Tab-separated table of C-alpha atoms and ligand atoms in Angstrom:
chain	number	residue	atom	x	y	z
A	1	MET	CA	-198.158	-45.232	-154.625
A	2	ILE	CA	-201.397	-44.755	-152.690
A	3	ILE	CA	-201.735	-40.696	-151.802
A	4	PHE	CA	-203.794	-39.939	-148.468
A	5	LYS	CA	-204.643	-36.616	-147.763
A	6	THR	CA	-206.752	-37.112	-144.684
A	7	VAL	CA	-205.685	-38.725	-141.364
A	8	GLN	CA	-208.819	-40.909	-141.505
A	9	GLY	CA	-208.015	-42.348	-144.883
A	10	ILE	CA	-204.136	-43.138	-143.918
A	11	GLU	CA	-204.864	-44.398	-140.553
A	12	LYS	CA	-207.715	-46.965	-141.815
A	13	VAL	CA	-205.073	-48.406	-144.092
A	14	LEU	CA	-202.217	-48.461	-142.017
A	15	SER	CA	-204.056	-50.137	-138.976
A	16	LYS	CA	-204.620	-53.027	-141.344
A	17	LEU	CA	-200.980	-53.418	-141.368
A	18	ILE	CA	-200.482	-54.068	-137.591
A	19	PRO	CA	-202.371	-57.531	-137.417
A	20	GLU	CA	-199.840	-58.634	-140.438
A	21	ASN	CA	-196.733	-57.569	-138.287
A	22	LYS	CA	-195.667	-55.196	-141.303
A	23	LYS	CA	-192.744	-52.983	-140.389
A	24	ILE	CA	-193.404	-49.204	-141.226
A	25	GLY	CA	-190.618	-46.961	-142.261
A	26	PHE	CA	-191.296	-43.484	-142.301
A	27	VAL	CA	-189.500	-40.453	-143.936
A	28	PRO	CA	-191.290	-37.094	-143.043
A	29	THR	CA	-190.196	-34.148	-145.361
A	30	MET	CA	-191.654	-30.638	-146.430
A	31	GLY	CA	-191.416	-31.685	-150.349
A	32	ALA	CA	-189.264	-30.029	-153.056
A	33	LEU	CA	-187.543	-33.488	-153.023
A	34	HIS	CA	-183.941	-34.234	-154.145
A	35	HIS	CA	-181.830	-37.082	-153.845
A	36	GLY	CA	-180.989	-36.565	-149.894
A	37	HIS	CA	-184.632	-37.162	-149.234
A	38	LEU	CA	-184.833	-40.124	-151.791
A	39	SER	CA	-181.694	-41.756	-150.077
A	40	LEU	CA	-183.692	-42.055	-147.018
A	41	ILE	CA	-186.416	-43.538	-148.873
A	42	GLU	CA	-184.125	-45.927	-150.126
A	43	GLN	CA	-182.775	-46.860	-146.738
A	44	SER	CA	-186.576	-47.630	-145.586
A	45	LYS	CA	-187.142	-49.587	-148.582
A	46	LYS	CA	-184.276	-51.688	-147.386
A	47	GLN	CA	-185.003	-51.855	-143.886
A	48	ALA	CA	-188.995	-51.761	-143.574
A	49	ASP	CA	-191.963	-53.669	-145.376
A	50	ILE	CA	-193.915	-50.457	-145.876
A	51	THR	CA	-192.399	-46.786	-146.827
A	52	VAL	CA	-194.390	-44.021	-145.837
A	53	CYS	CA	-193.415	-40.637	-146.863
A	54	SER	CA	-195.181	-37.243	-145.918
A	55	ILE	CA	-195.052	-34.086	-147.540
A	56	PHE	CA	-196.214	-31.148	-145.161
A	57	VAL	CA	-194.750	-27.582	-145.035
A	58	ASN	CA	-195.347	-27.331	-141.444
A	59	PRO	CA	-196.157	-23.505	-140.756
A	60	THR	CA	-195.470	-24.086	-136.929
A	61	GLN	CA	-191.870	-24.249	-137.426
A	62	PHE	CA	-191.254	-21.349	-139.383
A	63	ASN	CA	-190.035	-18.534	-137.223
A	64	ASP	CA	-189.942	-16.359	-140.697
A	65	GLN	CA	-193.022	-15.893	-142.470
A	66	THR	CA	-191.331	-14.941	-145.760
A	67	ASP	CA	-189.105	-17.875	-145.380
A	68	PHE	CA	-192.651	-19.998	-145.160
A	69	GLN	CA	-194.360	-18.165	-147.922
A	70	LYS	CA	-191.254	-18.638	-150.236
A	71	TYR	CA	-190.566	-22.338	-149.397
A	72	PRO	CA	-190.555	-24.243	-152.543
A	73	VAL	CA	-193.572	-26.400	-153.391
A	74	THR	CA	-193.096	-28.964	-156.463
A	75	ILE	CA	-195.891	-31.328	-155.621
A	76	GLU	CA	-196.311	-32.963	-159.186
A	77	ASN	CA	-192.278	-33.611	-159.387
A	78	ASP	CA	-192.192	-34.936	-155.889
A	79	ILE	CA	-195.110	-37.580	-156.715
A	80	LEU	CA	-193.108	-38.739	-159.716
A	81	LEU	CA	-189.741	-38.944	-157.728
A	82	LEU	CA	-191.515	-41.013	-154.934
A	83	GLU	CA	-193.229	-43.337	-157.440
A	84	GLU	CA	-189.888	-43.961	-158.943
A	85	ALA	CA	-188.184	-44.658	-155.551
A	86	GLY	CA	-190.736	-47.219	-154.846
A	87	CYS	CA	-192.452	-45.179	-151.684
A	88	ASP	CA	-195.515	-47.139	-151.044
A	89	ILE	CA	-197.610	-44.359	-149.525
A	90	LEU	CA	-197.667	-40.619	-149.345
A	91	PHE	CA	-199.094	-38.592	-146.591
A	92	LEU	CA	-200.319	-35.304	-148.120
A	93	PRO	CA	-202.222	-33.413	-145.388
A	94	SER	CA	-203.649	-29.969	-145.414
A	95	VAL	CA	-202.803	-27.571	-141.951
A	96	ASN	CA	-206.412	-28.321	-141.360
A	97	GLU	CA	-205.958	-31.886	-140.864
A	98	MET	CA	-202.717	-31.835	-138.946
A	99	TYR	CA	-203.789	-29.287	-136.512
A	100	PRO	CA	-207.874	-29.846	-136.198
A	101	GLN	CA	-207.785	-27.924	-132.962
A	102	GLY	CA	-205.736	-24.885	-133.875
A	103	THR	CA	-201.677	-24.805	-134.422
A	104	VAL	CA	-201.275	-23.330	-130.769
A	105	LEU	CA	-198.760	-25.883	-129.369
A	106	LYS	CA	-200.771	-26.823	-125.779
A	107	GLN	CA	-197.602	-28.178	-123.928
A	108	PRO	CA	-194.304	-26.976	-125.003
A	109	TYR	CA	-191.447	-29.805	-124.988
A	110	ASN	CA	-188.767	-29.485	-122.584
A	111	LEU	CA	-185.604	-29.431	-124.774
A	112	GLY	CA	-183.332	-27.972	-122.517
A	113	PHE	CA	-179.691	-26.876	-123.364
A	114	LEU	CA	-180.432	-28.126	-126.991
A	115	GLU	CA	-183.257	-25.293	-127.540
A	116	THR	CA	-180.727	-22.548	-126.385
A	117	LEU	CA	-178.135	-22.733	-128.963
A	118	LEU	CA	-177.276	-22.734	-133.000
A	119	GLU	CA	-180.749	-23.172	-134.528
A	120	GLY	CA	-182.633	-22.808	-131.398
A	121	LYS	CA	-181.171	-19.530	-130.665
A	122	TYR	CA	-181.415	-17.957	-134.299
A	123	ARG	CA	-184.820	-19.607	-134.986
A	124	PRO	CA	-186.758	-18.991	-131.603
A	125	GLY	CA	-189.690	-21.473	-131.752
A	126	HIS	CA	-188.538	-23.605	-134.693
A	127	PHE	CA	-187.564	-26.788	-132.718
A	128	GLN	CA	-190.929	-26.529	-130.622
A	129	GLY	CA	-192.960	-26.636	-134.199
A	130	VAL	CA	-190.644	-29.458	-135.488
A	131	CYS	CA	-191.418	-31.501	-132.270
A	132	GLN	CA	-195.155	-30.716	-132.460
A	133	VAL	CA	-195.492	-31.642	-136.228
A	134	VAL	CA	-193.142	-34.760	-136.037
A	135	HIS	CA	-195.135	-35.966	-132.744
A	136	ARG	CA	-198.287	-35.563	-134.677
A	137	LEU	CA	-197.196	-37.418	-137.639
A	138	LEU	CA	-195.688	-40.161	-135.412
A	139	SER	CA	-198.728	-40.504	-134.001
A	140	ILE	CA	-200.598	-40.669	-136.999
A	141	VAL	CA	-198.205	-43.103	-138.987
A	142	LYS	CA	-197.107	-45.146	-135.963
A	143	PRO	CA	-193.905	-46.224	-137.740
A	144	GLN	CA	-191.373	-48.709	-136.160
A	145	VAL	CA	-188.627	-46.940	-137.815
A	146	LEU	CA	-187.902	-43.162	-138.247
A	147	PHE	CA	-185.490	-41.991	-141.140
A	148	LEU	CA	-183.793	-38.609	-140.712
A	149	GLY	CA	-181.208	-37.091	-142.411
A	150	GLN	CA	-177.769	-35.970	-140.602
A	151	LYS	CA	-178.001	-32.666	-142.730
A	152	ASP	CA	-180.021	-31.220	-139.836
A	153	TYR	CA	-177.803	-32.429	-137.245
A	154	GLN	CA	-179.306	-30.718	-134.217
A	155	GLN	CA	-182.891	-31.328	-135.408
A	156	CYS	CA	-181.958	-35.124	-135.124
A	157	MET	CA	-180.711	-34.709	-131.693
A	158	VAL	CA	-184.218	-32.564	-130.992
A	159	ILE	CA	-186.337	-35.318	-132.442
A	160	ARG	CA	-184.391	-37.895	-130.339
A	161	LYS	CA	-185.283	-35.914	-127.214
A	162	MET	CA	-188.845	-35.618	-128.008
A	163	ILE	CA	-189.204	-39.423	-128.837
A	164	GLU	CA	-187.424	-39.949	-125.327
A	165	LEU	CA	-189.597	-37.415	-123.369
A	166	ALA	CA	-192.977	-38.851	-125.177
A	167	ALA	CA	-191.674	-42.277	-124.714
A	168	LEU	CA	-192.615	-43.525	-128.299
A	169	PRO	CA	-191.982	-46.799	-129.398
A	170	VAL	CA	-190.001	-45.697	-132.609
A	171	GLU	CA	-186.317	-46.348	-133.749
A	172	LEU	CA	-184.413	-43.582	-135.169
A	173	ILE	CA	-182.231	-44.056	-137.954
A	174	LEU	CA	-179.822	-41.357	-139.500
A	175	GLY	CA	-178.825	-41.062	-143.329
A	176	PRO	CA	-175.719	-39.343	-143.947
A	177	THR	CA	-175.885	-35.977	-145.908
A	178	HIS	CA	-175.970	-36.070	-149.572
A	179	ARG	CA	-174.104	-33.345	-151.606
A	180	GLU	CA	-173.905	-31.995	-155.207
A	181	ASN	CA	-170.454	-32.864	-156.793
A	182	SER	CA	-169.266	-29.410	-155.858
A	183	GLY	CA	-169.787	-30.251	-152.090
A	184	LEU	CA	-172.866	-28.053	-151.673
A	185	ALA	CA	-175.413	-30.165	-149.276
A	186	MET	CA	-178.580	-30.746	-151.386
A	187	SER	CA	-181.439	-28.825	-149.958
A	188	SER	CA	-184.908	-27.829	-151.066
A	189	ARG	CA	-183.803	-24.107	-150.412
A	190	ASN	CA	-181.026	-24.306	-152.879
A	191	MET	CA	-183.955	-24.057	-155.522
A	192	ARG	CA	-184.064	-20.587	-154.701
A	193	LEU	CA	-180.591	-19.689	-155.564
A	194	SER	CA	-179.259	-18.532	-158.885
A	195	ASP	CA	-176.569	-20.546	-160.527
A	196	GLU	CA	-173.923	-18.126	-159.366
A	197	GLY	CA	-175.455	-18.312	-155.788
A	198	LYS	CA	-175.136	-21.917	-155.855
A	199	GLN	CA	-171.677	-21.887	-157.060
A	200	LYS	CA	-170.791	-19.291	-154.103
A	201	ALA	CA	-172.471	-21.313	-151.680
A	202	VAL	CA	-169.974	-24.324	-152.154
A	203	ALA	CA	-167.894	-21.952	-149.683
A	204	ILE	CA	-169.851	-23.459	-146.677
A	205	PHE	CA	-168.490	-26.969	-147.698
A	206	ASN	CA	-164.944	-25.388	-148.146
A	207	SER	CA	-164.936	-23.559	-144.979
A	208	MET	CA	-165.996	-26.860	-143.046
A	209	GLN	CA	-163.364	-28.774	-144.718
A	210	TYR	CA	-160.764	-26.101	-144.001
A	211	ILE	CA	-161.466	-26.315	-140.176
A	212	LYS	CA	-161.430	-30.431	-140.523
A	213	GLU	CA	-158.028	-30.110	-142.313
A	214	HIS	CA	-156.526	-27.656	-139.748
A	215	ILE	CA	-158.214	-28.695	-136.642
A	216	THR	CA	-155.253	-30.161	-134.952
A	217	GLN	CA	-152.871	-27.356	-136.043
A	218	GLU	CA	-154.779	-24.220	-135.329
A	219	ASP	CA	-156.715	-22.902	-132.314
A	220	VAL	CA	-160.521	-23.088	-132.550
A	221	GLU	CA	-161.058	-19.382	-132.486
A	222	ALA	CA	-158.762	-18.588	-135.039
A	223	LEU	CA	-160.355	-21.421	-137.180
A	224	GLN	CA	-163.799	-19.862	-136.719
A	225	ARG	CA	-162.575	-16.523	-137.547
A	226	LYS	CA	-160.869	-17.656	-140.931
A	227	SER	CA	-163.720	-19.803	-141.934
A	228	ILE	CA	-166.493	-16.894	-141.198
A	229	ASP	CA	-164.039	-14.691	-143.524
A	230	MET	CA	-164.008	-17.222	-146.164
A	231	LEU	CA	-167.939	-17.234	-146.451
A	232	LEU	CA	-167.942	-13.409	-146.170
A	233	LYS	CA	-165.800	-13.257	-148.854
A	234	ALA	CA	-167.886	-15.703	-151.000
A	235	GLY	CA	-170.884	-13.426	-150.762
A	236	PHE	CA	-172.801	-14.888	-147.603
A	237	ASP	CA	-174.125	-12.221	-145.538
A	238	PRO	CA	-174.930	-12.403	-142.615
A	239	VAL	CA	-173.239	-15.501	-141.219
A	240	ASP	CA	-175.432	-16.674	-138.447
A	241	TYR	CA	-172.803	-19.124	-136.884
A	242	ILE	CA	-169.788	-21.336	-137.688
A	243	ALA	CA	-169.607	-23.422	-134.382
A	244	ILE	CA	-167.133	-26.364	-133.413
A	245	CYS	CA	-169.160	-28.537	-131.143
A	246	ASP	CA	-169.066	-31.668	-128.958
A	247	ALA	CA	-170.893	-34.378	-131.562
A	248	HIS	CA	-172.834	-35.863	-128.543
A	249	THR	CA	-174.020	-32.868	-126.556
A	250	LEU	CA	-173.710	-29.744	-128.961
A	251	ALA	CA	-171.676	-28.110	-126.286
A	252	PRO	CA	-169.380	-25.570	-128.281
A	253	VAL	CA	-165.679	-26.445	-127.572
A	254	ASP	CA	-162.851	-24.069	-127.456
A	255	THR	CA	-159.766	-26.466	-127.400
A	256	TYR	CA	-159.153	-29.233	-129.687
A	257	GLN	CA	-159.509	-32.554	-127.615
A	258	PRO	CA	-158.530	-35.640	-129.792
A	259	ASP	CA	-160.560	-37.843	-127.761
A	260	LYS	CA	-163.821	-35.893	-128.054
A	261	LYS	CA	-166.063	-36.453	-131.413
A	262	LEU	CA	-166.267	-32.887	-133.008
A	263	VAL	CA	-168.654	-31.282	-135.570
A	264	VAL	CA	-168.714	-28.130	-137.145
A	265	LEU	CA	-172.030	-26.741	-137.781
A	266	VAL	CA	-172.895	-23.606	-140.158
A	267	ALA	CA	-175.848	-21.302	-140.803
A	268	ALA	CA	-175.356	-18.293	-143.175
A	269	PHE	CA	-177.501	-16.591	-145.707
A	270	ILE	CA	-176.769	-16.082	-149.550
A	271	GLU	CA	-179.132	-14.405	-151.930
A	272	GLY	CA	-181.494	-13.966	-149.197
A	273	VAL	CA	-181.735	-17.753	-148.396
A	274	ARG	CA	-180.571	-19.321	-145.211
A	275	LEU	CA	-178.488	-22.543	-145.473
A	276	ILE	CA	-177.264	-24.772	-143.001
A	277	ASP	CA	-174.767	-27.585	-143.052
A	278	ASN	CA	-172.360	-29.465	-141.023
A	279	LEU	CA	-169.612	-31.934	-141.121
A	280	MET	CA	-168.001	-34.434	-138.584
A	281	ILE	CA	-164.485	-33.368	-138.463
A	282	ASN	CA	-162.424	-36.130	-136.381
B	301	AMP	P1	-186.896	-31.256	-145.233
B	301	AMP	O1	-187.795	-31.759	-146.314
B	301	AMP	O2	-185.757	-30.400	-145.552
B	301	AMP	O3	-187.538	-31.117	-144.057
B	301	AMP	O4	-185.850	-32.635	-145.007
B	301	AMP	C1	-186.648	-34.021	-144.634
B	301	AMP	C2	-185.840	-34.971	-144.191
B	301	AMP	O5	-184.793	-35.223	-145.478
B	301	AMP	C3	-185.023	-34.424	-143.072
B	301	AMP	O6	-184.701	-35.676	-142.285
B	301	AMP	C4	-183.681	-33.921	-143.535
B	301	AMP	O7	-182.739	-34.120	-142.563
B	301	AMP	C5	-183.438	-34.791	-144.700
B	301	AMP	N1	-182.617	-34.206	-145.850
B	301	AMP	C6	-182.602	-32.875	-145.930
B	301	AMP	N2	-181.574	-32.740	-146.889
B	301	AMP	C7	-180.904	-33.822	-146.829
B	301	AMP	C8	-179.560	-34.333	-147.543
B	301	AMP	N3	-178.942	-33.090	-148.505
B	301	AMP	N4	-179.188	-35.224	-147.526
B	301	AMP	C9	-179.752	-36.320	-146.768
B	301	AMP	N5	-180.908	-36.038	-146.081
B	301	AMP	C10	-181.281	-34.690	-146.301
């Protein structure tokens, strides 16, 4: 694996691949890698000729400075994991390299409704920062295929919208959420939890499963109340949201409709760490 820290360095090598018609697959990450990330690398290896991964903890997408400062950094281990996974190129830029003109976003992205609810509502400015960094990375790496995890369901929708708005020539492929045997979704932020916290955090998966199993029998509001109670009892505090939404638009639903694809999305804090997860429920 070749590691590049500068835009100039990676662009020089990648531009040589264009005349050779090599298909570039790209997996952007913030590091502290786990099997969820590696599953995207594996997918890219199957579908592209060259796999590029980036590790960049993007300051512009953190609305909470403590969350940014405490974001886990395990770069040496990440490099080993990427080597083992057969990743071809790792892009490891600094903040200056990514934002030579400063971090202020000149033209906000018109994300519309998507930015007004769930993560958009609870993390103001977060998705603008996500679009800013992914747009910049795509303009550097110029992949034909971009691999994202469904673990960040709303983020996938936002990036799809940004790609449309900017008319970028890239195909988006979504990978399934990888979980621990307990059901807990793998996440870099899990590293900040104690063993006990990790056990308690399984309540997120259990509450989503509860909704999935009861959606045809109980009304949506009662299910939401019960599942919030499950999280509070397990030690989550606060619970930002448990929302049952239309899987295509993210509009919240208040009654079950069998012909509509639904997704349940959760965000809640445990041991001061904010976890998010989601599950398709029909
Ligand atoms: P992050 O480093 O958390 O920004 O994530 C980088 C990419 O990995 C994003 O596309 C995430 O959706 C994806 N990802 C994170 N956790 C998981 C997981 N448990 N399973 C699959 N993909 C994941």
